[in-house]
Amino acid sequence: LGAPNFKAVDGNQDHIEMEFKVERHDLTMSWDKNTSQFSGKITLKKDSNNVDVSMSLNHTSPETKYVVDRLSRSVIKDMKDHGVVDRNAAVRKIRFNDFTNTNRIQFLQELVQSQLSSKLYFKDTKDIGFRPDKKEKLPDDISWMEDKIKNLILQGSDLHTTFFVKDKKYHQFLEVYRMEAEYSFEYDDYSGVCRIKFDFSDFISRDKYDAELAIRVESLSFTDKTVSVSSSAVKEKLLSQLEANKLILHDKFKQATL
C-alpha cells in the first residue's frame, strides 16, 4: 500500500528502515470482512567500522514474508551493484539444517536463556515445538511417539526443565524447531514484560530442512500503562539485544562442515 521508502532512524544514515503494509482480499469471506492488512519492515544497519551491514526482517503474515523476501533480495543486489558490500559476500542466515538435533537444542536453549541483563531478562520458557526425528530409532521410553506424533507443542511453565529438554540422552532423537519465552525488560523511561518466539517456522509448515530462524516479539506490556513510547520501537530495541549473541552461538553450535 502506498509508496514506502527507506528512511534514517533518528537521523542516522547508517541505520535505515522501510515499513510497508500489504492488503489481502479474501473472496471466500463476506464483503465486509474480506479485506485484511498486515505490516512488515526491513532494517539495515552498518557497524561502526563500516565493514558489516546487518539486515533485520520483520513480517506478520505469509504475504508480508513474501514481500520481505523479494525486497531483501533486491536490496542485497543493489548494495552489491553499488559497492556497498563485496559482490562475492554471502548473506549469512541461520537455518534449521545448520545444526545436528543435539546442537540445535543447545543453540536455542542458550539463545533463549542467556539474556540476563536488566534490558532483557529471561524469566521462563512458555512454549516448545518439536517432533521425533523420522530418521532415528527412538529409545524404548519415548518409542510411543514413533509413527504417532507428527508435531508436539508443549505449553506451560518451566518447560526448559522437562525431561525432553533437560535430559540430553533424548536430544539426538528430537527435531526442536521452536521455543517461546517470557522476559522482563527495564530502561530509564519504561519497563515491562514480553514474550519472544524463536522459530524455524517453515520447518513444520512446509517441511523445509533449510528453514530460516525467525525471532519475533509476540506480546509486549508496560508496567506503566500511560508510557508514551512506540511499541514497535521497543520491540526493535529488545530484538537488538539478541542479535550479537545469535551469531556467536551460531558459530559455536553449527555443524563443522558449514
Coordinates of C-alpha atoms in Angstrom, one line a residue:
L1 CA 0.0 0.0 0.0
G2 CA 1.3 3.5 -0.8
A3 CA 4.9 4.1 -1.8
P4 CA 7.1 3.0 1.1
N5 CA 10.8 4.2 1.1
F6 CA 13.8 3.8 3.4
K7 CA 14.3 6.5 6.0
A8 CA 17.0 7.2 8.5
V9 CA 16.3 6.1 12.1
D10 CA 16.8 9.1 14.5
G11 CA 18.7 10.9 11.7
N12 CA 21.4 8.2 11.5
Q13 CA 22.3 7.5 7.8
D14 CA 24.0 4.2 8.8
H15 CA 20.7 2.9 10.3
I16 CA 17.7 3.0 7.9
E17 CA 14.4 1.2 7.7
M18 CA 11.4 0.8 5.5
E19 CA 8.0 -0.1 6.8
F20 CA 5.2 -1.3 4.5
K21 CA 1.7 -2.6 4.5
V22 CA 0.1 -5.4 2.5
E23 CA -3.6 -5.7 1.9
R24 CA -5.2 -9.1 1.5
H25 CA -8.5 -9.7 -0.3
D26 CA -10.2 -12.9 0.6
L27 CA -13.1 -13.7 -1.8
T28 CA -14.3 -16.5 0.4
M29 CA -15.3 -14.1 3.2
S30 CA -18.3 -11.8 3.3
W31 CA -17.9 -8.4 1.6
D32 CA -17.5 -6.5 4.9
K33 CA -14.8 -8.9 6.2
N34 CA -12.8 -9.8 3.1
T35 CA -10.0 -7.2 3.5
S36 CA -7.1 -7.6 5.9
Q37 CA -3.9 -5.5 6.3
F38 CA -0.5 -6.8 7.5
S39 CA 2.7 -4.9 8.2
G40 CA 6.3 -5.6 7.5
K41 CA 9.7 -3.9 7.9
I42 CA 13.2 -4.1 6.6
T43 CA 16.0 -2.6 8.7
L44 CA 19.6 -2.0 7.5
K45 CA 22.4 -1.1 9.9
K46 CA 26.1 -0.5 9.1
D47 CA 28.5 -1.2 12.0
S48 CA 30.8 1.4 13.5
N49 CA 33.8 0.1 11.4
N50 CA 31.9 0.4 8.2
V51 CA 32.6 -3.2 7.4
D52 CA 29.4 -5.2 8.1
V53 CA 25.8 -4.5 7.1
S54 CA 23.2 -6.3 9.1
M55 CA 19.6 -6.7 7.8
S56 CA 16.6 -7.4 10.1
L57 CA 13.4 -8.7 8.5
N58 CA 10.0 -8.4 10.2
H59 CA 6.9 -10.0 8.8
T60 CA 3.4 -10.7 10.2
S61 CA 1.8 -12.9 7.6
P62 CA 2.7 -15.2 4.6
E63 CA 2.0 -12.2 2.3
T64 CA 4.4 -9.9 4.1
K65 CA 7.0 -12.7 4.3
Y66 CA 6.8 -13.0 0.5
V67 CA 7.3 -9.2 0.1
V68 CA 10.1 -9.1 2.6
D69 CA 11.9 -11.9 0.9
R70 CA 11.6 -10.2 -2.5
L71 CA 12.6 -6.8 -1.2
S72 CA 15.6 -8.2 0.7
R73 CA 17.0 -9.9 -2.4
S74 CA 16.6 -6.6 -4.4
V75 CA 18.3 -4.6 -1.6
I76 CA 21.2 -7.0 -1.4
K77 CA 21.7 -7.0 -5.2
D78 CA 21.6 -3.2 -5.2
M79 CA 24.2 -2.9 -2.4
K80 CA 26.5 -5.3 -4.3
D81 CA 26.0 -3.4 -7.6
H82 CA 26.9 -0.1 -5.9
G83 CA 29.9 -1.5 -4.0
V84 CA 28.3 -1.0 -0.5
V85 CA 29.2 -4.7 0.2
D86 CA 31.6 -7.0 -1.6
R87 CA 30.0 -8.6 -4.7
N88 CA 31.1 -12.0 -3.5
A89 CA 29.9 -11.6 0.0
A90 CA 27.4 -14.3 1.2
V91 CA 24.3 -13.4 3.1
R92 CA 24.5 -15.1 6.5
K93 CA 21.4 -16.9 7.5
I94 CA 20.7 -19.3 10.4
R95 CA 19.0 -22.4 9.1
F96 CA 17.4 -25.5 10.7
N97 CA 19.9 -27.8 9.0
D98 CA 22.9 -25.9 10.1
F99 CA 22.7 -27.9 13.3
T100 CA 22.6 -31.5 14.5
N101 CA 19.5 -32.3 16.6
T102 CA 21.6 -32.1 19.7
N103 CA 23.3 -28.8 18.9
R104 CA 20.1 -27.2 17.7
I105 CA 18.6 -27.7 21.2
Q106 CA 21.7 -26.3 22.8
F107 CA 21.7 -23.3 20.4
L108 CA 18.1 -22.5 21.2
Q109 CA 18.5 -23.1 24.9
E110 CA 21.4 -20.7 25.2
L111 CA 19.9 -18.1 22.9
V112 CA 16.7 -18.1 24.9
Q113 CA 18.1 -18.4 28.4
S114 CA 21.3 -16.4 28.3
Q115 CA 19.6 -13.0 28.4
L116 CA 20.2 -11.9 32.0
S117 CA 20.7 -8.1 31.9
S118 CA 18.0 -5.7 33.1
K119 CA 17.5 -4.6 29.4
L120 CA 16.2 -8.2 28.7
Y121 CA 16.0 -10.7 31.5
F122 CA 14.9 -14.3 30.9
K123 CA 12.1 -15.4 33.2
D124 CA 10.5 -18.6 31.8
T125 CA 10.1 -20.9 28.8
K126 CA 6.5 -21.0 27.8
D127 CA 6.3 -22.9 24.6
I128 CA 8.4 -25.6 22.9
G129 CA 7.7 -27.2 19.5
F130 CA 9.3 -30.4 18.3
R131 CA 8.8 -33.8 16.6
P132 CA 10.6 -37.1 16.7
D133 CA 13.3 -37.5 14.0
K134 CA 11.9 -39.9 11.4
K135 CA 15.5 -41.0 10.6
E136 CA 16.2 -42.1 14.1
K137 CA 15.2 -45.3 16.0
L138 CA 13.7 -43.9 19.3
P139 CA 14.7 -45.3 22.7
D140 CA 12.1 -47.5 24.3
D141 CA 10.9 -44.9 26.9
I142 CA 9.9 -42.5 24.1
S143 CA 9.0 -45.0 21.5
W144 CA 5.3 -44.1 22.0
M145 CA 6.0 -41.1 19.7
E146 CA 7.1 -43.2 16.8
D147 CA 4.6 -43.1 13.8
K148 CA 2.1 -41.3 16.1
I149 CA 3.5 -37.8 16.7
K150 CA 3.9 -35.5 13.7
N151 CA 4.2 -32.3 15.8
L152 CA 4.2 -31.9 19.5
I153 CA 3.8 -28.5 21.2
L154 CA 4.3 -28.1 24.9
Q155 CA 2.8 -25.0 26.6
G156 CA 3.1 -24.1 30.2
S157 CA 5.8 -23.1 32.7
D158 CA 9.4 -24.2 33.3
L159 CA 9.4 -26.2 30.1
H160 CA 13.2 -26.0 29.9
T161 CA 13.2 -28.4 32.9
T162 CA 11.0 -31.1 31.2
F163 CA 12.9 -34.3 30.5
F164 CA 12.7 -33.7 26.7
V165 CA 15.0 -30.7 27.1
K166 CA 16.8 -31.4 30.4
D167 CA 17.9 -35.0 29.6
K168 CA 20.5 -34.8 26.9
K169 CA 20.1 -38.5 26.0
Y170 CA 17.0 -37.7 24.1
H171 CA 18.3 -34.7 22.2
Q172 CA 19.6 -36.6 19.1
F173 CA 16.2 -38.1 18.5
L174 CA 14.2 -34.8 18.6
E175 CA 13.8 -32.1 16.0
V176 CA 13.1 -29.0 18.1
Y177 CA 12.1 -26.1 15.8
R178 CA 10.5 -23.6 18.2
M179 CA 10.9 -22.1 21.7
E180 CA 9.0 -19.2 23.2
A181 CA 10.0 -17.4 26.4
E182 CA 8.9 -14.7 28.7
Y183 CA 11.3 -11.8 29.6
S184 CA 11.2 -8.7 31.7
F185 CA 12.9 -5.5 30.5
E186 CA 13.8 -2.2 32.1
Y187 CA 15.1 1.0 30.6
D188 CA 15.3 4.5 32.0
D189 CA 11.9 5.6 30.9
Y190 CA 9.9 2.4 30.8
S191 CA 9.8 -1.3 31.9
G192 CA 7.6 -4.3 31.4
V193 CA 7.3 -7.9 30.2
C194 CA 7.3 -9.5 26.8
R195 CA 7.2 -12.9 25.1
I196 CA 9.7 -13.7 22.3
K197 CA 9.4 -16.6 19.9
F198 CA 12.4 -18.3 18.3
D199 CA 11.1 -20.3 15.4
F200 CA 12.2 -22.2 12.3
S201 CA 8.6 -21.8 11.1
D202 CA 8.9 -23.2 7.6
F203 CA 10.2 -26.5 9.0
I204 CA 6.8 -27.6 10.2
S205 CA 4.5 -25.7 7.8
R206 CA 6.5 -26.5 4.6
D207 CA 8.7 -29.4 5.8
K208 CA 11.8 -27.4 4.9
Y209 CA 15.0 -28.5 6.5
D210 CA 16.7 -25.3 5.4
A211 CA 14.0 -23.2 7.2
E212 CA 15.5 -19.9 8.4
L213 CA 15.3 -18.8 12.0
A214 CA 12.9 -16.0 12.8
I215 CA 12.8 -14.1 16.1
R216 CA 9.7 -12.1 16.9
V217 CA 8.3 -10.3 19.9
E218 CA 4.9 -11.9 20.2
S219 CA 3.5 -9.8 23.0
L220 CA 4.5 -6.7 25.0
S221 CA 3.1 -4.9 28.0
F222 CA 4.4 -2.0 30.0
T223 CA 4.4 -1.6 33.8
D224 CA 3.2 2.0 33.4
K225 CA 0.2 1.8 31.0
T226 CA 0.4 5.5 30.3
V227 CA 4.0 5.4 28.9
S228 CA 4.4 7.3 25.7
V229 CA 6.7 5.2 23.7
S230 CA 6.2 3.3 20.5
S231 CA 5.7 -0.5 20.9
S232 CA 7.4 -1.2 17.6
A233 CA 10.5 0.9 18.7
V234 CA 10.7 -1.1 22.0
K235 CA 10.3 -4.4 20.1
E236 CA 13.2 -3.5 17.8
K237 CA 15.3 -2.5 20.8
L238 CA 14.6 -5.8 22.6
L239 CA 15.4 -7.8 19.5
S240 CA 18.7 -5.9 19.1
Q241 CA 19.7 -7.4 22.5
L242 CA 19.7 -10.8 20.8
E243 CA 21.5 -10.0 17.6
A244 CA 25.2 -10.3 18.5
N245 CA 24.7 -13.4 20.7
K246 CA 22.7 -15.1 18.0
L247 CA 25.6 -15.0 15.6
I248 CA 28.1 -16.0 18.3
L249 CA 26.0 -19.1 19.2
H250 CA 25.5 -20.0 15.6
D251 CA 29.3 -20.1 15.2
K252 CA 29.5 -22.2 18.4
F253 CA 26.9 -24.8 17.6
K254 CA 26.6 -25.1 13.8
Q255 CA 28.0 -28.2 12.1
A256 CA 31.7 -28.1 11.5
T257 CA 31.4 -28.6 7.7
L258 CA 29.5 -25.3 7.3

